[in-house]
Short mmCIF file of C-alpha atoms in Angstrom, two decimals:
data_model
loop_
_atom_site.label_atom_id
_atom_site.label_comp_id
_atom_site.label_asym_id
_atom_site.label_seq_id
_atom_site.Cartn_x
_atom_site.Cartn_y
_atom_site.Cartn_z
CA UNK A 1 0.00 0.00 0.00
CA UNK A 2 2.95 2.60 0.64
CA UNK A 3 4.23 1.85 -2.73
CA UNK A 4 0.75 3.09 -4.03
CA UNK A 5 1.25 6.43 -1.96
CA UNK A 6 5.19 7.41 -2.76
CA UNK A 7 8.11 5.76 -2.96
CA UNK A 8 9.77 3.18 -1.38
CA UNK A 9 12.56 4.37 1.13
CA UNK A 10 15.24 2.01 -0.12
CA UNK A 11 14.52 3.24 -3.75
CA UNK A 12 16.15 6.69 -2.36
CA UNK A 13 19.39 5.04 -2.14
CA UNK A 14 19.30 3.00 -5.26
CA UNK A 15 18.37 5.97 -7.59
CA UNK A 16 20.56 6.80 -10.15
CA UNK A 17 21.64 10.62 -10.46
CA UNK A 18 21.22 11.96 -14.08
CA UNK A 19 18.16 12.41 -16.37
CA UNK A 20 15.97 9.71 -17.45
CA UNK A 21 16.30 8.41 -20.74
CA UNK A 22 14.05 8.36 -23.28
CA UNK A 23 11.33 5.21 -22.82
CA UNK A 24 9.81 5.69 -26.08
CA UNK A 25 11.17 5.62 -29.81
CA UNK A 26 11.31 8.88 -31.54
CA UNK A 27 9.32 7.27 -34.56
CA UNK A 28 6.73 6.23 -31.79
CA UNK A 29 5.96 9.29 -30.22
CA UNK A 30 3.29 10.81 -32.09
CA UNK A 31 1.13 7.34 -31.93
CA UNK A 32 1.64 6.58 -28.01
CA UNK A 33 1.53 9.85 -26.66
CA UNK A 34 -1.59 10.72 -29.64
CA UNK A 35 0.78 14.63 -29.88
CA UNK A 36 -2.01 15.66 -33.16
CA UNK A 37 -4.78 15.07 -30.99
CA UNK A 38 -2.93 17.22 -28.01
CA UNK A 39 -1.48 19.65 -30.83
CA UNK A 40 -5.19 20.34 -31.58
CA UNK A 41 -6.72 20.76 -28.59
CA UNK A 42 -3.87 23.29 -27.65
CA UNK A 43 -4.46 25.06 -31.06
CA UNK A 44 -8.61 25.12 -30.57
CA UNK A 45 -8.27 26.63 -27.42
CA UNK A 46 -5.36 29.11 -28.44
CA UNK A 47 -3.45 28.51 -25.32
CA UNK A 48 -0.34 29.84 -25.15
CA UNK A 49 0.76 28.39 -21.78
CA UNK A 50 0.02 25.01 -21.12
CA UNK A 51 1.04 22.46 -18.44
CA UNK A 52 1.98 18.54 -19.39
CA UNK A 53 1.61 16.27 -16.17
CA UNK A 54 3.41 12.72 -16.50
CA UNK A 55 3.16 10.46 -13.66
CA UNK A 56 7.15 9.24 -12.51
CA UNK A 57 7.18 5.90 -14.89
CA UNK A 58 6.58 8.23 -18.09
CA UNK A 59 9.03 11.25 -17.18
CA UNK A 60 11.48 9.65 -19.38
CA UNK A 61 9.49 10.80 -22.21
CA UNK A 62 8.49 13.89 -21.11
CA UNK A 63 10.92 16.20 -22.47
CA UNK A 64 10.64 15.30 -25.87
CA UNK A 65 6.74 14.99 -25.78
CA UNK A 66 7.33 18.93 -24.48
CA UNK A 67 9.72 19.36 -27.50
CA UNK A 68 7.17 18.21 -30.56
CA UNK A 69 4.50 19.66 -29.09
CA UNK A 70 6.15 23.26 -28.54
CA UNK A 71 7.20 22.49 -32.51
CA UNK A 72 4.02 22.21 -33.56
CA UNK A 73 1.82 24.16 -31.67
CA UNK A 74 4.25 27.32 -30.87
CA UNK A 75 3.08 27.19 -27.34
CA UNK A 76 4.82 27.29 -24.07
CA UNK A 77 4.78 23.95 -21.95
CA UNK A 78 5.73 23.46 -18.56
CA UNK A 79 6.24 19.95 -17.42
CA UNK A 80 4.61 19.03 -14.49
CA UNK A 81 6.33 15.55 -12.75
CA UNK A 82 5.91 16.01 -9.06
CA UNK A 83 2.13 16.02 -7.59
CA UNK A 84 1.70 16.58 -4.36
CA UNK A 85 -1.16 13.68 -3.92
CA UNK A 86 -2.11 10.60 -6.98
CA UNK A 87 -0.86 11.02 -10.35
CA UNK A 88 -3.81 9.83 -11.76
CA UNK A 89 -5.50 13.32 -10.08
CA UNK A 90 -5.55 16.37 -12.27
CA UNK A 91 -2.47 19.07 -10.44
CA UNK A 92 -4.72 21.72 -10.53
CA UNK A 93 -2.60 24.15 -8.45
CA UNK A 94 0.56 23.13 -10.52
CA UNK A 95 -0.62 23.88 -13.73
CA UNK A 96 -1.95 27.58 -11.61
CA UNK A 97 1.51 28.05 -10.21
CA UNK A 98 2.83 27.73 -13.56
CA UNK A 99 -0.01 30.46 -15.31
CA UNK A 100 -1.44 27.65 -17.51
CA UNK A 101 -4.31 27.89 -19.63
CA UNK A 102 -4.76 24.14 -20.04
CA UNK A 103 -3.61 20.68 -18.99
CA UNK A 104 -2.51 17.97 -21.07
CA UNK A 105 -2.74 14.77 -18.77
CA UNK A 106 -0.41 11.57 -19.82
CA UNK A 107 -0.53 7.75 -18.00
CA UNK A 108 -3.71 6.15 -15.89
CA UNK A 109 -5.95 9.08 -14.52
CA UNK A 110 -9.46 8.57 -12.91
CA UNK A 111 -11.03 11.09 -14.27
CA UNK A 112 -12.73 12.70 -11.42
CA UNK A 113 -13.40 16.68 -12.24
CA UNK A 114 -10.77 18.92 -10.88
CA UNK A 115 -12.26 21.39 -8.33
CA UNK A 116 -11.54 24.35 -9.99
CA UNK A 117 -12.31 24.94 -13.96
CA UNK A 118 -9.65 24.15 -16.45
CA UNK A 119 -9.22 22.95 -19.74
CA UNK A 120 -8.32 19.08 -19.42
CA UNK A 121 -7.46 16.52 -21.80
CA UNK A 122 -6.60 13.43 -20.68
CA UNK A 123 -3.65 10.86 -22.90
CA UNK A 124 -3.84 7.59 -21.18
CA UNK A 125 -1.40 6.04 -24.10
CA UNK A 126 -1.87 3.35 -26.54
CA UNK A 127 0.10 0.01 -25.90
CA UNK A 128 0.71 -2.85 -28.42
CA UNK A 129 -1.24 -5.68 -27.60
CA UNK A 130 -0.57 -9.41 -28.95
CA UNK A 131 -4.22 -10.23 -29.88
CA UNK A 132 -3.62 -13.68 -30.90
CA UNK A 133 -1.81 -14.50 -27.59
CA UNK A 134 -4.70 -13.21 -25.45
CA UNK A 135 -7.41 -15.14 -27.33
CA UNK A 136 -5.34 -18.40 -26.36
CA UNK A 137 -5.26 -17.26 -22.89
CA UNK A 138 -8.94 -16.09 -22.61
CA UNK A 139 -10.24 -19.61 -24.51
CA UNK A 140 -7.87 -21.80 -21.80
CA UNK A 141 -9.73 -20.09 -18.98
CA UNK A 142 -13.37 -20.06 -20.13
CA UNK A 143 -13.43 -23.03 -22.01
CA UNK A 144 -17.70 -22.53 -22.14
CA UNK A 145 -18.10 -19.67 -24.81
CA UNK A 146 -21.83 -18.96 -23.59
CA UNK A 147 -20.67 -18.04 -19.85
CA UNK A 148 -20.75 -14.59 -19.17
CA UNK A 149 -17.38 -13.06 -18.54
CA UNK A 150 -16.56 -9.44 -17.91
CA UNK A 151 -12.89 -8.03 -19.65
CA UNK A 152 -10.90 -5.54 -17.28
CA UNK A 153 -8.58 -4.09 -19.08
CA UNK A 154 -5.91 -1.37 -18.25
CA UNK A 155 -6.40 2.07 -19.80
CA UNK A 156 -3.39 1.94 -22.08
CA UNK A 157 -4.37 -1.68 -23.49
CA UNK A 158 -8.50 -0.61 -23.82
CA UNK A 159 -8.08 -0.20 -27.61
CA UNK A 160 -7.72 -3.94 -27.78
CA UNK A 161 -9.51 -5.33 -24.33
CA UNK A 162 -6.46 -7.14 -23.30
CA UNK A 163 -7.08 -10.54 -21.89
CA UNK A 164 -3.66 -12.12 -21.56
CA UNK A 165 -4.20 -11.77 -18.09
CA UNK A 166 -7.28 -13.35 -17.10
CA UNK A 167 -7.93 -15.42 -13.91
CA UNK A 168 -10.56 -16.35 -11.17
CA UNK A 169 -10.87 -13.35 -8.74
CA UNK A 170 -13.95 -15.07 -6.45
CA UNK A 171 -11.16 -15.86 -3.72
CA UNK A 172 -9.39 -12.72 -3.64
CA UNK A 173 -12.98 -10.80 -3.82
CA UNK A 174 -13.73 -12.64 -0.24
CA UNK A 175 -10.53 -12.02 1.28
CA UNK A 176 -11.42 -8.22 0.27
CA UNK A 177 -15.03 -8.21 1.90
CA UNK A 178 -13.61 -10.31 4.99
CA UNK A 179 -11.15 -7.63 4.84
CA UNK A 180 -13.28 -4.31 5.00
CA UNK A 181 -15.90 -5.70 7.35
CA UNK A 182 -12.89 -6.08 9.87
CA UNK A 183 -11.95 -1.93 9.07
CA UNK A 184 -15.58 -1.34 10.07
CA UNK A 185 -15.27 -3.01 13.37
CA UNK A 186 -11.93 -1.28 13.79
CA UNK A 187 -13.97 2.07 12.66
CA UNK A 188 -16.79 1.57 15.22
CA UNK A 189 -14.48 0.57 18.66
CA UNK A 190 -12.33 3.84 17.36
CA UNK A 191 -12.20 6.93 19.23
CA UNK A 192 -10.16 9.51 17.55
CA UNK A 193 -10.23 9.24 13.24
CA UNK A 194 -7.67 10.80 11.58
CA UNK A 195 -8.94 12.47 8.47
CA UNK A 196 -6.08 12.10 5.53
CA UNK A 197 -6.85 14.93 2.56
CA UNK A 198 -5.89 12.77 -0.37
CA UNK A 199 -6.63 15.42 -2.97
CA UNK A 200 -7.16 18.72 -3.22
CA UNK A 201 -7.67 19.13 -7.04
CA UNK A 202 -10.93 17.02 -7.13
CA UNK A 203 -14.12 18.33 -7.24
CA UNK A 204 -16.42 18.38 -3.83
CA UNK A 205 -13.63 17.95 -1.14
CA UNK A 206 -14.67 20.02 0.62
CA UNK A 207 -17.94 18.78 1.21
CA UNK A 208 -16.64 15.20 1.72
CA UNK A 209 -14.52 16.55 4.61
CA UNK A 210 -17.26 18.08 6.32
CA UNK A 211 -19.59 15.23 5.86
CA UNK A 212 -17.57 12.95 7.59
CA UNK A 213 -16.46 15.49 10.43
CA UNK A 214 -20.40 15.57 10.84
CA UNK A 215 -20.42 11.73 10.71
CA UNK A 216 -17.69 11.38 13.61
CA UNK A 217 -19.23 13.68 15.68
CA UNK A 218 -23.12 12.02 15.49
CA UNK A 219 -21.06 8.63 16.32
CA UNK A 220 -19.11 10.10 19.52
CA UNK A 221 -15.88 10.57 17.89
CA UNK A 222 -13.42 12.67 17.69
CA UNK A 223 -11.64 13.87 14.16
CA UNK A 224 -8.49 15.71 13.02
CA UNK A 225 -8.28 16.62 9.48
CA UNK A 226 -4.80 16.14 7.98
CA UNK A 227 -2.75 17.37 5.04
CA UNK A 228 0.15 15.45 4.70
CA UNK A 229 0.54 15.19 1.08
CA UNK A 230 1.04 11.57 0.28
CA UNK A 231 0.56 9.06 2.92
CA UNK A 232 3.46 7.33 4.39
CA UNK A 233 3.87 5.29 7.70
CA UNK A 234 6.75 7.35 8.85
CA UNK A 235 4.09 10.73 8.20
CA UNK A 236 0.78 8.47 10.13
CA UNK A 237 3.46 7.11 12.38
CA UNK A 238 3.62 10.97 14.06
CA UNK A 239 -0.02 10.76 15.15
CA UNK A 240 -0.05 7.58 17.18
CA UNK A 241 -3.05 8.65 19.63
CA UNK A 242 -5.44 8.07 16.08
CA UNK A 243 -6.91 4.73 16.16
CA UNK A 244 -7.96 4.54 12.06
CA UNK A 245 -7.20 6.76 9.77
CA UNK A 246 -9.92 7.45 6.90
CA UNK A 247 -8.33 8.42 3.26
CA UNK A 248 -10.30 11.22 0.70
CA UNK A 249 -9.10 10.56 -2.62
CA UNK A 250 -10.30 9.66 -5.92
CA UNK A 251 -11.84 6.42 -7.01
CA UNK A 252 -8.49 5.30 -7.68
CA UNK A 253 -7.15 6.05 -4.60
CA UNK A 254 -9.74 4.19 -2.81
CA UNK A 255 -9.15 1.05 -5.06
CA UNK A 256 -5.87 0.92 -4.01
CA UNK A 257 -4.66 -2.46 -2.61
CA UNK A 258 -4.87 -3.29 0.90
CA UNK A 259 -2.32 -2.44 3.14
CA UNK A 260 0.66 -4.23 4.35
CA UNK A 261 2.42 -4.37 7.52
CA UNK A 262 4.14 -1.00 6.79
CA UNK A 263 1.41 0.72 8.80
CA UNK A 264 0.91 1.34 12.34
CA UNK A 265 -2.88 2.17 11.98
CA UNK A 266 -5.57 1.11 9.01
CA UNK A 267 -6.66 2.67 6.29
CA UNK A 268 -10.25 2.95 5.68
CA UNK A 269 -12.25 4.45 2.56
CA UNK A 270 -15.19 6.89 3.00
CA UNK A 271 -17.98 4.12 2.71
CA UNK A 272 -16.28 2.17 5.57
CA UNK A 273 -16.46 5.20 8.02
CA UNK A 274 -19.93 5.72 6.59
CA UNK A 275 -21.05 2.53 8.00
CA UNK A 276 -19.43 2.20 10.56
CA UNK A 277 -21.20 5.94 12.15
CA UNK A 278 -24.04 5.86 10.65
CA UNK A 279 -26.39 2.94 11.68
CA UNK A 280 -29.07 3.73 8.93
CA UNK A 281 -26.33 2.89 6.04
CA UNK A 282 -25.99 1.07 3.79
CA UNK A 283 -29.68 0.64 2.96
CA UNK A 284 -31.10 -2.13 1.76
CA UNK A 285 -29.65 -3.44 -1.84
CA UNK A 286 -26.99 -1.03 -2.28
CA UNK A 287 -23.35 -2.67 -2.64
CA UNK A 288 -21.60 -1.93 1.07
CA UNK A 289 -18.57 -0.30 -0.97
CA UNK A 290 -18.44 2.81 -2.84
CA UNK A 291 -15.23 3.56 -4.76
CA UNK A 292 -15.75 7.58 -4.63
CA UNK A 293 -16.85 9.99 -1.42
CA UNK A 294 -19.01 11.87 -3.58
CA UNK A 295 -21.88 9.23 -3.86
CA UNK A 296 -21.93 9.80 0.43
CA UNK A 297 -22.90 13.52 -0.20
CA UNK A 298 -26.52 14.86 -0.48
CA UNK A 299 -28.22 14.87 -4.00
CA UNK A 300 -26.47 11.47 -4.37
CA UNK A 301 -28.72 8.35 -4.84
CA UNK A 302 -26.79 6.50 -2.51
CA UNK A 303 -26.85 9.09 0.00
CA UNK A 304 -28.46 8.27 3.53
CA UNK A 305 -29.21 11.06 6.56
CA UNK A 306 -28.19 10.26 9.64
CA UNK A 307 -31.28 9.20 11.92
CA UNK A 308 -33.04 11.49 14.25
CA UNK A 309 -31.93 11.51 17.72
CA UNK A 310 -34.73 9.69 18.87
CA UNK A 311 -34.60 6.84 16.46
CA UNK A 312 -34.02 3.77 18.05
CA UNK A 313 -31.02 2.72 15.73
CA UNK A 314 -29.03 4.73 18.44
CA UNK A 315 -29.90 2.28 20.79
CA UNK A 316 -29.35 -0.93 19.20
CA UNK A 317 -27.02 -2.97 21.31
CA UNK A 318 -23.54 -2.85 19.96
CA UNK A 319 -21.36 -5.77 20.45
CA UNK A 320 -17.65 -5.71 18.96
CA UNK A 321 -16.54 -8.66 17.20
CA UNK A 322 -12.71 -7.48 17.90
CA UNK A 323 -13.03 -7.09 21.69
CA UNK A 324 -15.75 -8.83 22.26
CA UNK A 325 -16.56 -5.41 24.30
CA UNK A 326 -20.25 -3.94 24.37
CA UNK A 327 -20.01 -0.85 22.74
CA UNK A 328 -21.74 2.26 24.64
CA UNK A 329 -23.91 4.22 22.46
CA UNK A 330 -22.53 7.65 20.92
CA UNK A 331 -22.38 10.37 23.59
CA UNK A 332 -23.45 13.38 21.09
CA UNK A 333 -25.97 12.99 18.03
CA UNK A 334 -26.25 15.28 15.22
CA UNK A 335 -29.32 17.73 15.79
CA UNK A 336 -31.95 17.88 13.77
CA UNK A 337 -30.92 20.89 11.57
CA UNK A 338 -29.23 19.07 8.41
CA UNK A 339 -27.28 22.68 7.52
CA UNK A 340 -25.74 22.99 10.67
CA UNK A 341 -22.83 20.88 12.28
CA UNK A 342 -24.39 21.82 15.66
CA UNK A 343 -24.08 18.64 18.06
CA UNK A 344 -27.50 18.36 20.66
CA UNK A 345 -25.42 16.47 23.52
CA UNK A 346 -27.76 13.61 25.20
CA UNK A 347 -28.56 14.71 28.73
CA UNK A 348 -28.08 11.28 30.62
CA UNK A 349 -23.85 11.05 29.40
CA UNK A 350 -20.79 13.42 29.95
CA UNK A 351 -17.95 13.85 27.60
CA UNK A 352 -15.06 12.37 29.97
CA UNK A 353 -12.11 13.49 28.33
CA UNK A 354 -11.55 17.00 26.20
CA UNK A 355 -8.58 16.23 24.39
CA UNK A 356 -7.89 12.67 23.03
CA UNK A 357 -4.30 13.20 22.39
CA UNK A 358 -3.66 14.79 25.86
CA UNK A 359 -4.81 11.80 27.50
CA UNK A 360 -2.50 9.59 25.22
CA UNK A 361 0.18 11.76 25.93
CA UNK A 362 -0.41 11.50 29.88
CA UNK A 363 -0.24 7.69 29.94
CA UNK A 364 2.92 7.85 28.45
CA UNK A 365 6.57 7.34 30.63
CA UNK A 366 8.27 10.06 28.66
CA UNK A 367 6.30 13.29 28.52
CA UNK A 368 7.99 15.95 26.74
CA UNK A 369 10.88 18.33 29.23
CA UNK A 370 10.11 19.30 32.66
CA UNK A 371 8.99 23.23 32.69
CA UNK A 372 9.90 23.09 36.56
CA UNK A 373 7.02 26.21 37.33
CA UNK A 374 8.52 28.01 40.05
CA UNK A 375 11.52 26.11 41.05
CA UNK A 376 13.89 28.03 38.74
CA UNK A 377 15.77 31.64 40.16
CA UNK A 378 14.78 34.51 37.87
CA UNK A 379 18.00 35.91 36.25
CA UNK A 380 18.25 38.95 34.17
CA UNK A 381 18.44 38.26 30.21
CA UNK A 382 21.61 38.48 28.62
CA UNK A 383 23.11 38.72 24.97
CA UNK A 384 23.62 35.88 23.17
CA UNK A 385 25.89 34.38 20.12
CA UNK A 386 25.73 36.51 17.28
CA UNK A 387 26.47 35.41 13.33
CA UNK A 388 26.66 31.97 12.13
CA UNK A 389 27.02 28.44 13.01
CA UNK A 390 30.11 28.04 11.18
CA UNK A 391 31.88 31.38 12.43
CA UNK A 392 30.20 33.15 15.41
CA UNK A 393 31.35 36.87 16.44
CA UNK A 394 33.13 35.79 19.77
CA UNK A 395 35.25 33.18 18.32
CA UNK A 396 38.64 33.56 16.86
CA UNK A 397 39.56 33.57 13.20
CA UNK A 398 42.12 30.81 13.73
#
């Protein structure tokens, strides 16, 4: 899972100085990267600053893609090859840093709408497929030609619906459900969620974060939202009084493998936190997991209010199948006005604790230098060093 979030730490010591070298042919170029197609949007639009993002596998190519396309459309390009969150996100605020009318986006991309309006077009490259070598592999493993089957295929291959790789994913479905019903139990005994901001650029982030700020609170937890660019355990490992940590990026990011050992604390998609808080979702029929925040938000079809405060889903006995622990029901409850994040607290409990993290850090041995109130004579304040580390004013030129 870290791997799908930034690079690997050992790869820091392995990289080789220098620029990368061209991936594709020359010859090649216009066909794989589809440069008339670009050139023309560019032209149509009459840009004359425009912003190229390539994901890190592609940057190889990326100065020469820049170089044809400045050739033929007399426009300036800026190459954009470090995003802050995916790569398969639209860099809105790079392309803005840079002044650029319009973005030309290269490699896999989810296509969610950026959050702020600018001309897109999205390259997700053309790759050579052996045709005859995938319908040997897709006639081995469905030897029945009137069973249904449904072709994945990766964006770069969907010109020919590659099926060289074809194989039974029933098992590794079930380890996946298995899988996310245990992050909703971990969800539900949690007390503090950390709230990761895994885009920016996307469209309705804003709301999302809000939502499920609102959803924590109704559910007696507390949140902290956090911007940490890319997610990696040494960043989560910094906030170890969060019990789960709850990711907002784009579909993509949400269909992101499961995570390894690398992390201290889980992982959990929107639509895990949802049901986890909210004891009215999912409703009946609807598919548990939902690959983008936005179909939690209001106006979606999939989009469930929280219950009143006297409903009696509040009070359905909780038992957790971690612990084994019956859970209490939520101290506060949303209140009844759905445009305010006003919290109606319930009359019969008391909030015990004001600060999560304090109370972590006070069952701790080591807790931070002793301030010694009091105990210390008052002296009079006195000048200090003056310049540099390497050659302070008091010290001797020798």
């Amino acid at each position: 899972m870290e791997s799908m979030f930034s690079s690997p730490a050992e790869a820091a010591l392995q990289r080789e100085t220098g620029v990368p070298g061209l991936l594709t042919p020359l010859p090649d170029l216009d066909g794989v990267y589809e440069l008339e197609r670009v050139a023309g949007f560019v032209r149509d639009l009459g840009c004359e600053r425009v912003a190229l993002q390539f994901p890190d596998q592609l940057l190889g190519d990326a100065v020469a893609v820049a170089a044809r396309l400045e050739e033929t459309t007399g426009s300036k390009m800026f190459i954009l090859g470090d995003t802050a969150y995916g790569s398969c996100c639209v860099d809105v605020l790079g392309a803005e840093q840079a002044g650029a009318q319009a973005l030309i986006h290269f490699g896999p991309a989810c296509l969610s709408p950026p959050a702020r309006p600018l001309p897109v077009a999205f390259v997700l490259r053309q790759r050579s497929v052996a045709l005859e070598l995938c319908v040997k592999a897709f006639e081995a493993q469905n030897p029945d030609p009137k069973a249904p089957v449904v072709l994945l295929s990766e964006p770069a291959c969907a010109h020919a619906l590659d099926t060289g790789k074809t194989q039974d994913e029933g098992a590794r479905a079930g380890r996946l459900r298995a899988r996310r019903r245990y992050l909703v139990e971990r969800a539900r005994d949690a007390r503090v969620v950390g709230l990761l901001a895994g885009t920016l650029g996307v469209a309705q982030h804003r709301e999302a974060l809000a939502h499920l700020r609102n959803l924590t609170q109704a559910a007696g937890k507390r949140s902290y939202v956090l911007a940490l660019g890319r997610p990696t355990p040494a960043k989560l490992a910094n906030f170890p009084e969060v019990d789960v940590f709850v990711l907002l990026a784009c579909p993509l990011g949400a269909l992101a493998p499961q995570l390894s050992g690398s992390f201290f604390q889980p992982i959990l998609a929107p639509c895990e936190l949802e049901a986890a808080c909210n004891p009215a979702w999912p409703p009946p029929g609807l598919a548990p997991h939902l690959t983008h925040y936005a179909d939690l938000l209001p106006g979606s079809p999939f989009h469930v209010a929280l219950p009143p405060p006297e409903s009696e889903l509040w009070e359905t006995p909780d038992v957790s199948l971690i612990t084994g622990d019956l859970r209490p029901p939520p101290a506060w409850k949303s209140s009844n006005d759905h445009g305010s994040l006003a919290l109606t607290p319930r009359p019969q409990l008391e909030l015990a604790e004001s600060s999560p993290a304090a109370s972590f850090l006070s069952s701790r041995s080591w807790q931070g230098l002793e301030p010694r109130l009091g105990q210390t004579p008052v002296t009079e304040a006195v000048s200090g060093r003056r310049g540099i580390a390497i050659a302070y004013e008091d010290e001797g030129s020798g």
